[in-house]
mmCIF file of C-alpha atoms and ligand atoms in Angstrom:
data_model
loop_
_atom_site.group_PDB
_atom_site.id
_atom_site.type_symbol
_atom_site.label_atom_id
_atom_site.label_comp_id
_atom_site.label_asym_id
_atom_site.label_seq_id
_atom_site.Cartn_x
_atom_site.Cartn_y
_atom_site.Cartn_z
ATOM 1 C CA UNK A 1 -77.115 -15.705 25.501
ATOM 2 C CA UNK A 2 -77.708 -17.627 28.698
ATOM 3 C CA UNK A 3 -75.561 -16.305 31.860
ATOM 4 C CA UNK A 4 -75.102 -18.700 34.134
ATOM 5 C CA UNK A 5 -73.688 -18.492 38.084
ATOM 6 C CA UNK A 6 -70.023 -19.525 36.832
ATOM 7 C CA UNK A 7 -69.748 -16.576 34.601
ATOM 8 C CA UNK A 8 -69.105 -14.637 37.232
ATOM 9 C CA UNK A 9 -67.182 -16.717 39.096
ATOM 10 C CA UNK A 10 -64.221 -13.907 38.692
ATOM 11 C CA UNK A 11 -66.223 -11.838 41.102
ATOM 12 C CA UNK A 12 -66.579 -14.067 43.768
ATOM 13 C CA UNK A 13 -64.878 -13.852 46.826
ATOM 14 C CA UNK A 14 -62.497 -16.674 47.135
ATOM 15 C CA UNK A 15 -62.099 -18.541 50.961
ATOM 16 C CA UNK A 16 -59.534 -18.531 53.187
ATOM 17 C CA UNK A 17 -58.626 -22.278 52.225
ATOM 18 C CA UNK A 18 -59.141 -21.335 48.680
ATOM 19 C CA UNK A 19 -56.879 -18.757 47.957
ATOM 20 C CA UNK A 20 -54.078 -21.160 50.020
ATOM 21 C CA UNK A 21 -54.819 -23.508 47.444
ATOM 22 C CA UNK A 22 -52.778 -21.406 45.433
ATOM 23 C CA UNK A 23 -49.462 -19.545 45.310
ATOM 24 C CA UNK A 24 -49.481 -17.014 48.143
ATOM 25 C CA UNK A 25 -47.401 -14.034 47.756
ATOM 26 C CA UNK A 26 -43.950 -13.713 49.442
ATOM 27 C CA UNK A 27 -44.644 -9.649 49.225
ATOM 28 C CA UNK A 28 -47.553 -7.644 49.321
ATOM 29 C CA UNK A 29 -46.770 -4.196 48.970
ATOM 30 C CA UNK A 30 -50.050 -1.528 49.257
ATOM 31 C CA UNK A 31 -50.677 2.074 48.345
ATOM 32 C CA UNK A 32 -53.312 3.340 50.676
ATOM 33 C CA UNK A 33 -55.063 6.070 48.952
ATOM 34 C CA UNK A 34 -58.299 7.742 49.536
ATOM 35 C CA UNK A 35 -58.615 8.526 52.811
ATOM 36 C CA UNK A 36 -59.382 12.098 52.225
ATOM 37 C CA UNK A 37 -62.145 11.711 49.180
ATOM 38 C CA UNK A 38 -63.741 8.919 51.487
ATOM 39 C CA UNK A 39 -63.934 11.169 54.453
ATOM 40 C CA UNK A 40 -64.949 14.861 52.364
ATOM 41 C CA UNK A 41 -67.789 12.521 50.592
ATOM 42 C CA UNK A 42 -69.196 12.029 53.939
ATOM 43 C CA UNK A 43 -68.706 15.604 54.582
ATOM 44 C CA UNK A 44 -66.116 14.994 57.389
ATOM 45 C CA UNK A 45 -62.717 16.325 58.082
ATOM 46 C CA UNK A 46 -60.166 14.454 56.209
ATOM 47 C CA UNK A 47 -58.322 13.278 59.753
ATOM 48 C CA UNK A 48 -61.798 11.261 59.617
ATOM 49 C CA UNK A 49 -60.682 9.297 56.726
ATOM 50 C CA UNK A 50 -57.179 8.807 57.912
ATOM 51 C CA UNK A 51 -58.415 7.215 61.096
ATOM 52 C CA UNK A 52 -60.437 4.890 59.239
ATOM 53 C CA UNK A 53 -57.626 3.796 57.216
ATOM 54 C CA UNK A 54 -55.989 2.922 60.165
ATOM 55 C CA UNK A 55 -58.319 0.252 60.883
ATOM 56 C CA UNK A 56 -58.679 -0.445 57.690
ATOM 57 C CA UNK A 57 -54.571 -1.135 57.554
ATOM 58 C CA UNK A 58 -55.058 -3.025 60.632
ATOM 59 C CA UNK A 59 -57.582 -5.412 59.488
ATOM 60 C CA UNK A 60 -54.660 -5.815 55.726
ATOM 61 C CA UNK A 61 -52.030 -6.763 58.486
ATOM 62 C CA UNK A 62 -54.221 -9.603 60.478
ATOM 63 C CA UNK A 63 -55.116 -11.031 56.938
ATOM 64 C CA UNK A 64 -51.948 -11.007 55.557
ATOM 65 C CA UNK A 65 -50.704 -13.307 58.672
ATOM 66 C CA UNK A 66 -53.756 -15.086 57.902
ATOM 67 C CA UNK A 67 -52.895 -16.000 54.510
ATOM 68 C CA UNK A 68 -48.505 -16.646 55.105
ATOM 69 C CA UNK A 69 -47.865 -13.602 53.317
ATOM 70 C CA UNK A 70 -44.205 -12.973 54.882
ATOM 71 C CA UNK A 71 -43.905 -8.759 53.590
ATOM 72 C CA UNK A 72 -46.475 -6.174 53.742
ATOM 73 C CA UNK A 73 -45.263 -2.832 52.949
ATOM 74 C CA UNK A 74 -47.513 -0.049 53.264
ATOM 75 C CA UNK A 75 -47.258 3.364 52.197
ATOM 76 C CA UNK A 76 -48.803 5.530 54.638
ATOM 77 C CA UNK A 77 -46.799 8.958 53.893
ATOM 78 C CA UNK A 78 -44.520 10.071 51.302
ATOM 79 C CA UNK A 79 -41.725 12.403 51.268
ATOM 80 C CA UNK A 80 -44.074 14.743 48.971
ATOM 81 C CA UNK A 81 -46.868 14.365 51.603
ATOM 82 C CA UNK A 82 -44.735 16.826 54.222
ATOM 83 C CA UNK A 83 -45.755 19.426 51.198
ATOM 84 C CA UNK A 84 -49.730 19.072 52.333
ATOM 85 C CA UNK A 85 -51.157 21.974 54.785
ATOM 86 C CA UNK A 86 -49.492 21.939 57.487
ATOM 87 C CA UNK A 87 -52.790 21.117 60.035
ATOM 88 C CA UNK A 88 -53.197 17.567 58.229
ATOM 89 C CA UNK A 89 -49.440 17.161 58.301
ATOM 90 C CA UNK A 90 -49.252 17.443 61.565
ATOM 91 C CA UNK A 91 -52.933 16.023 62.669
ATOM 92 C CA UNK A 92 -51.452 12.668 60.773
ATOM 93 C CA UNK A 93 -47.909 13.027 62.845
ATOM 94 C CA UNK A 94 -50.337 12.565 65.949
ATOM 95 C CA UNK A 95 -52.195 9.759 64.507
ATOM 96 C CA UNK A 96 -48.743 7.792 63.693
ATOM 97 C CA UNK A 97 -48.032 8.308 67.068
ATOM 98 C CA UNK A 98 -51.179 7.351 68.505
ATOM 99 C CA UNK A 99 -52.059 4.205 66.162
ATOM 100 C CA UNK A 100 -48.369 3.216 66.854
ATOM 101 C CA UNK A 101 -49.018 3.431 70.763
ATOM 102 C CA UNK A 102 -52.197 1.638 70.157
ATOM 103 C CA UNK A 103 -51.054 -1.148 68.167
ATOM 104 C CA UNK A 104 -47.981 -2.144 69.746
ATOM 105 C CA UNK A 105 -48.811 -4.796 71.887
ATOM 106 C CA UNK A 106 -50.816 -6.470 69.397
ATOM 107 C CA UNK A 107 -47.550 -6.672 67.028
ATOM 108 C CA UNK A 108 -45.434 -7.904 70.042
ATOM 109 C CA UNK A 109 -48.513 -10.450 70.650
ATOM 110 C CA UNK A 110 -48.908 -11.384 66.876
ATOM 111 C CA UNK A 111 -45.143 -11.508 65.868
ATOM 112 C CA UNK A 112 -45.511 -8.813 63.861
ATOM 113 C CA UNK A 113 -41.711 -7.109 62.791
ATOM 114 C CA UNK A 114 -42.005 -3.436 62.418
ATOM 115 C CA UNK A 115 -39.589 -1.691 59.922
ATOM 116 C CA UNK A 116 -39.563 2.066 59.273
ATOM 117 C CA UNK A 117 -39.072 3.112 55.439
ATOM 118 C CA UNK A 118 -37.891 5.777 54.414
ATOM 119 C CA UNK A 119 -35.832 9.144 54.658
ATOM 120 C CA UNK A 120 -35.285 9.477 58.590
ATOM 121 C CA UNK A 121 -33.200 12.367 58.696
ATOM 122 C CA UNK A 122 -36.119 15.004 57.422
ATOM 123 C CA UNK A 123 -38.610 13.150 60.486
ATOM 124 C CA UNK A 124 -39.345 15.159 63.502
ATOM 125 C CA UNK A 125 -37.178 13.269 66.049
ATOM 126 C CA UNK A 126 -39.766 12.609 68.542
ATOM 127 C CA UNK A 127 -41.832 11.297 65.538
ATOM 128 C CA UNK A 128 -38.842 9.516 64.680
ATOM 129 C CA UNK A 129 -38.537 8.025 68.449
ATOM 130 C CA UNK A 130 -41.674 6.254 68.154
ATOM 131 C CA UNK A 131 -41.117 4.006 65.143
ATOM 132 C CA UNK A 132 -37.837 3.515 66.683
ATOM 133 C CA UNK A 133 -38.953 2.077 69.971
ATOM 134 C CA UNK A 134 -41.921 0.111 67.595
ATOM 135 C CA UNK A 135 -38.979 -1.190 65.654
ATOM 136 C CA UNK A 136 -37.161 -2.265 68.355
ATOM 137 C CA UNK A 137 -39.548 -3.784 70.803
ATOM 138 C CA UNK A 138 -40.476 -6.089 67.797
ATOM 139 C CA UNK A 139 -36.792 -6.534 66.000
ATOM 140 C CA UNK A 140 -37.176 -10.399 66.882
ATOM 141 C CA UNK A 141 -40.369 -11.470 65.383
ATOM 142 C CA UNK A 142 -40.620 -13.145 62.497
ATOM 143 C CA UNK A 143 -44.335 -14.216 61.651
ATOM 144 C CA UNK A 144 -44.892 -11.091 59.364
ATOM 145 C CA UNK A 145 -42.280 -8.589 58.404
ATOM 146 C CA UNK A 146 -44.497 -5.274 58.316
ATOM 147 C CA UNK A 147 -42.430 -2.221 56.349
ATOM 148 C CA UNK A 148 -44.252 1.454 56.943
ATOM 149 C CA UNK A 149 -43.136 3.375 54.216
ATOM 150 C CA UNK A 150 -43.298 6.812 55.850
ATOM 151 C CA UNK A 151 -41.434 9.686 54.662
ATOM 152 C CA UNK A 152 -40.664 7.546 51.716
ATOM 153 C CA UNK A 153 -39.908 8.463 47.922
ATOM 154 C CA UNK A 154 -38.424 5.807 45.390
ATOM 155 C CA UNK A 155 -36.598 8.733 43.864
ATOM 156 C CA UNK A 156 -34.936 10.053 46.955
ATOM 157 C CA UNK A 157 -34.278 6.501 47.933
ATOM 158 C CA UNK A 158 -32.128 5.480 44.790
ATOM 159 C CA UNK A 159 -30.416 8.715 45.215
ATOM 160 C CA UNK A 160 -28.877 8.550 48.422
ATOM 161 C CA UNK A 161 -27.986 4.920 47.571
ATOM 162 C CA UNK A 162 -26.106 6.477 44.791
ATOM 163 C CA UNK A 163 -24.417 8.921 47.080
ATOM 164 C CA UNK A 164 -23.545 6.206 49.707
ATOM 165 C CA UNK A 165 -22.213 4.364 46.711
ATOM 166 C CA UNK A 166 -20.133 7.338 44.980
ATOM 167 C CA UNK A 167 -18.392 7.775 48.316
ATOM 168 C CA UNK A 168 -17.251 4.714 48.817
ATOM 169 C CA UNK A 169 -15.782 4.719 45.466
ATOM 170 C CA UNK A 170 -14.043 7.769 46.000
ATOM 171 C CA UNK A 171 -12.554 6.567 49.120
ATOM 172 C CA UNK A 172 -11.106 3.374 47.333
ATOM 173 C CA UNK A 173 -13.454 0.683 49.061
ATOM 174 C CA UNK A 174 -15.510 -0.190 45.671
ATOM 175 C CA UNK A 175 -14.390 -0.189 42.077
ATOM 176 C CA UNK A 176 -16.762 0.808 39.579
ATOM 177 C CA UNK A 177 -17.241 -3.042 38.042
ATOM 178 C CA UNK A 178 -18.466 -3.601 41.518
ATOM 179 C CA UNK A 179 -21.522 -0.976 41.504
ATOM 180 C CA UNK A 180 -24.106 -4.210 40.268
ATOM 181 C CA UNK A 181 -27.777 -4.187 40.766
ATOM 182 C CA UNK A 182 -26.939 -6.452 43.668
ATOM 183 C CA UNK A 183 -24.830 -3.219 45.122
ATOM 184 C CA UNK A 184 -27.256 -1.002 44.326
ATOM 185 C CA UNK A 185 -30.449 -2.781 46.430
ATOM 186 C CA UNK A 186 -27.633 -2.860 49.540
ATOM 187 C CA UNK A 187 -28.238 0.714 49.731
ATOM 188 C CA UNK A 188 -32.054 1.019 49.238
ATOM 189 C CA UNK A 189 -34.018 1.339 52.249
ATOM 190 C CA UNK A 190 -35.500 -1.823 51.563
ATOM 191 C CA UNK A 191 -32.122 -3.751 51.883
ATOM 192 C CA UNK A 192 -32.330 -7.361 52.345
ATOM 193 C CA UNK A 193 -36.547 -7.161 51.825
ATOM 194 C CA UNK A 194 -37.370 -9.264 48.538
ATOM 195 C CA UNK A 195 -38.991 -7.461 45.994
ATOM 196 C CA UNK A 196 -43.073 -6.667 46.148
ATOM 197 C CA UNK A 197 -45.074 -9.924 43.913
ATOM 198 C CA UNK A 198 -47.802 -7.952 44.168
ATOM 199 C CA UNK A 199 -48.224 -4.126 44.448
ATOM 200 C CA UNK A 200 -52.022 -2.852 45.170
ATOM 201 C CA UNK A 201 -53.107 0.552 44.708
ATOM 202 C CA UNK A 202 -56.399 1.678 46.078
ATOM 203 C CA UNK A 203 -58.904 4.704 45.424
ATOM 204 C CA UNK A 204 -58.826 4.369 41.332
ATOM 205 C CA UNK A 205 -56.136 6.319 40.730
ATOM 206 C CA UNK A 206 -53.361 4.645 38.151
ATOM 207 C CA UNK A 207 -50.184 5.745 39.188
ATOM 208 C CA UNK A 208 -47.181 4.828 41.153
ATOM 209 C CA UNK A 209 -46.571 8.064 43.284
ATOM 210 C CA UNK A 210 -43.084 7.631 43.694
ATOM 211 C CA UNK A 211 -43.586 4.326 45.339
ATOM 212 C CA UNK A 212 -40.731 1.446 44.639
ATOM 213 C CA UNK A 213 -39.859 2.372 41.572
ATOM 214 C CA UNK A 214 -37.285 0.158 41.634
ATOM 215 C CA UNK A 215 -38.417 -3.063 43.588
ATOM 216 C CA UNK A 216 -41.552 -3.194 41.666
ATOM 217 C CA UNK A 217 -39.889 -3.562 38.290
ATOM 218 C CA UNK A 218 -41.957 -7.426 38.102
ATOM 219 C CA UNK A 219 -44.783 -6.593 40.559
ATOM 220 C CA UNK A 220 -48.153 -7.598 39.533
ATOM 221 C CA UNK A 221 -50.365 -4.521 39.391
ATOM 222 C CA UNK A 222 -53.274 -4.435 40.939
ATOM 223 C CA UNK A 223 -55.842 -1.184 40.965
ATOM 224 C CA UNK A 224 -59.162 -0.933 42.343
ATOM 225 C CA UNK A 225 -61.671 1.873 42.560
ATOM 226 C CA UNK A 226 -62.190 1.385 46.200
ATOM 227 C CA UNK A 227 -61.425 3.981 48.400
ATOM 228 C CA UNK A 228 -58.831 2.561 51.179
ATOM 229 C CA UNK A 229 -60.643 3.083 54.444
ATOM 230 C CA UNK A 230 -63.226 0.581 52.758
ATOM 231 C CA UNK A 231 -60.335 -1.552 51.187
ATOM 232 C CA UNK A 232 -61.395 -5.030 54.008
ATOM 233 C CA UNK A 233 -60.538 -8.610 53.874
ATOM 234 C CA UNK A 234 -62.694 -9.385 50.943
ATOM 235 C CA UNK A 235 -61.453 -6.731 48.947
ATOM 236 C CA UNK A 236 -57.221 -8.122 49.935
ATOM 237 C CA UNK A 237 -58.672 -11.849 48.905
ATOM 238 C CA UNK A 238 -60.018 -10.521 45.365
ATOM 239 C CA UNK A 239 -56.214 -8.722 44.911
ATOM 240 C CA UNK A 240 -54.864 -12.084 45.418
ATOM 241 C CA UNK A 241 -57.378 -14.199 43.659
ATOM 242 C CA UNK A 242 -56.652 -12.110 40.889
ATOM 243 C CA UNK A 243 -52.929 -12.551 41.400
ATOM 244 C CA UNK A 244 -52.917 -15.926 41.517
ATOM 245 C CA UNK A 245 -54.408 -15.968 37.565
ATOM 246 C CA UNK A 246 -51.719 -13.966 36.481
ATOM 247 C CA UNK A 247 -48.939 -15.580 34.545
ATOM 248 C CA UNK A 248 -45.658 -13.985 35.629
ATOM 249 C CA UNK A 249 -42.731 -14.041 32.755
ATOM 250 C CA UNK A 250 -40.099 -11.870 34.334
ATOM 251 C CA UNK A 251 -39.116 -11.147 30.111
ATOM 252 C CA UNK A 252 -38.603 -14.950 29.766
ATOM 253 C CA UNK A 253 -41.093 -17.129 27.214
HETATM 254 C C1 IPE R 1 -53.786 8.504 51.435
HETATM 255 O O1 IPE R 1 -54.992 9.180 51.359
HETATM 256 C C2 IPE R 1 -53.067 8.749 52.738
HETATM 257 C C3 IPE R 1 -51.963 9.718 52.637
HETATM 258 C C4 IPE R 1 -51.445 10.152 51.532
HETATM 259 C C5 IPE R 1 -51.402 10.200 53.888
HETATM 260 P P1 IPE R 1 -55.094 10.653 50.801
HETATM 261 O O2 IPE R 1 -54.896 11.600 51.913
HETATM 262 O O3 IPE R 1 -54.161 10.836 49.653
HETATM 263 O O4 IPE R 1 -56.584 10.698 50.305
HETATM 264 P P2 IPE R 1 -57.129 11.334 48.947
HETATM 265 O O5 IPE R 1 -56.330 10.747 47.842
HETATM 266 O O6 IPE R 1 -56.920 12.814 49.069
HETATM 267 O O7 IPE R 1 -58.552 10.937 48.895
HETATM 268 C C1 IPE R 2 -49.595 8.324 47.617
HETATM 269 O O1 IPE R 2 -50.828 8.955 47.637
HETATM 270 C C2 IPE R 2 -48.997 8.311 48.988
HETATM 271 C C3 IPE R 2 -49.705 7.505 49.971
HETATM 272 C C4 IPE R 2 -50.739 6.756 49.762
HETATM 273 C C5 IPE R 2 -49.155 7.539 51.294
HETATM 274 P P1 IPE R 2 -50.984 10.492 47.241
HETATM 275 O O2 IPE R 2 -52.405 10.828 47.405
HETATM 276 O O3 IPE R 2 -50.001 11.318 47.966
HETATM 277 O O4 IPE R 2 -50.565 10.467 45.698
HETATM 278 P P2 IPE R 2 -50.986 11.423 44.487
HETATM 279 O O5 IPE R 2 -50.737 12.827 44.931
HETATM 280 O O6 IPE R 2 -52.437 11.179 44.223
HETATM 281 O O7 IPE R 2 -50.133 10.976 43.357
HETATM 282 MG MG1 MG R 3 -54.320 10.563 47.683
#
């Protein structure tokens, strides 16, 4: 069998102009995993491979804007994470902070929006304080609506919508025909953010992590081997080449 050039056209990187072509995600959500096998296979302290994967999220933001995508949410610590030793807890507490310092003005300059998710009561407050101030120095821009999820679990996240919920029933202010799916997302941390089109999950592993369990019921899954401080603009076109091939059903024929 002859192989010809176009056989593996699948692997080449679509263009800029290409991929707009097509139907751009609304929502590109991302879990960044990896850091730590990309930095011990170097044999560097694991900080090493967070700090990478700072860049590396910086370069997923400017290419998102690039391409109109409107939501990127990016997982960057999850409520399970605070269970890690407690030097790379807190060595990635000072990198938030830093990387948050650093990339301010750029988000101001970009119209980049800023949005803290997750559980904010179990964050250190001066921790807390600095997404805050992010948040609010950018709570006007529109361009790109940019969701950390940061002390973030799905699970803990559906709960506490169910306690917010239960209370108000209790009190009188809801009846129980009105707890709808529509009530429900009111409560999530991800309130008025439309659901993920595409969800992304780097370093090989095939999992979900706690991660939107509930906003990515329809999300396109996409999983590649690459470790996430390597994860670059090629790699984010090939996630939505490959997304734009898929043929979305939502249950329907
Ligand atoms: C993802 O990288 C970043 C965080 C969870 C904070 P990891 O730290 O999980 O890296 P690996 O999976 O151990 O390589
Ligand atoms: C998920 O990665 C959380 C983030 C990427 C922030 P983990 O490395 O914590 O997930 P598991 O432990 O492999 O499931
Ligand atoms: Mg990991």
């Amino acid at each position: 069998m002859k192989l010809c050039a176009s056989c593996f056209s699948f692997l080449k990187t679509p263009s800029l102009e290409e991929l707009k072509k097509g139907e751009i995600p609304l929502h590109v959500a991302v879990i960044m995993d990896g850091n730590g096998r990309w930095a011990t296979s170097r044999g560097l302290p694991r900080i090493v491979g967070h700090k990478k994967g700072a860049i590396a999220l910086r370069e997923t933001v400017i290419t998102c804007k690039d391409l109109g995508i409107k939501y990127l949410t990016a997982y960057s610590f999850s409520n399970e994470n605070w269970q890690r030793p407690r030097k790379e807890v807190s060595e990635l507490m000072e990198l938030f902070v830093e990387v948050l310092g650093r990339e301010l003005d750029g988000m101001i300059k970009n119209d980049v929006k800023l949005n803290l998710v997750g559980q904010r009561e179990i964050i250190p407050p001066d921790i807390l304080a600095v997404f805050e101030n992010a948040e609010k120095k950018t709570e006007n821009n529109k361009t790109l609506v940019f969701n950390i999820a940061f002390s973030y679990g799905s699970r803990q996240e559906i709960s506490q919508a169910l306690k917010k919920i239960a209370l108000l029933h209790k009190e009188g202010d809801i009846e129980l025909k009105d707890c709808s799916q529509n009530l429900i997302e009111q409560y999530l941390y991800t309130a008025g953010i439309p659901d993920p089109d595409l969800l992304i999950r780097t370093s090989g592993e095939l999992r979900l992590s706690n991660f939107l369990l509930w906003q990515a019921a329809y999300s396109e899954l996409y999983f590649t081997k690459t470790l996430w401080p390597d994860f670059n603009r090629k790699q984010f076109f090939l996630a939505v080449k490959d997304y734009q091939n898929r043929k979305r059903r939502f249950g329907k024929l």
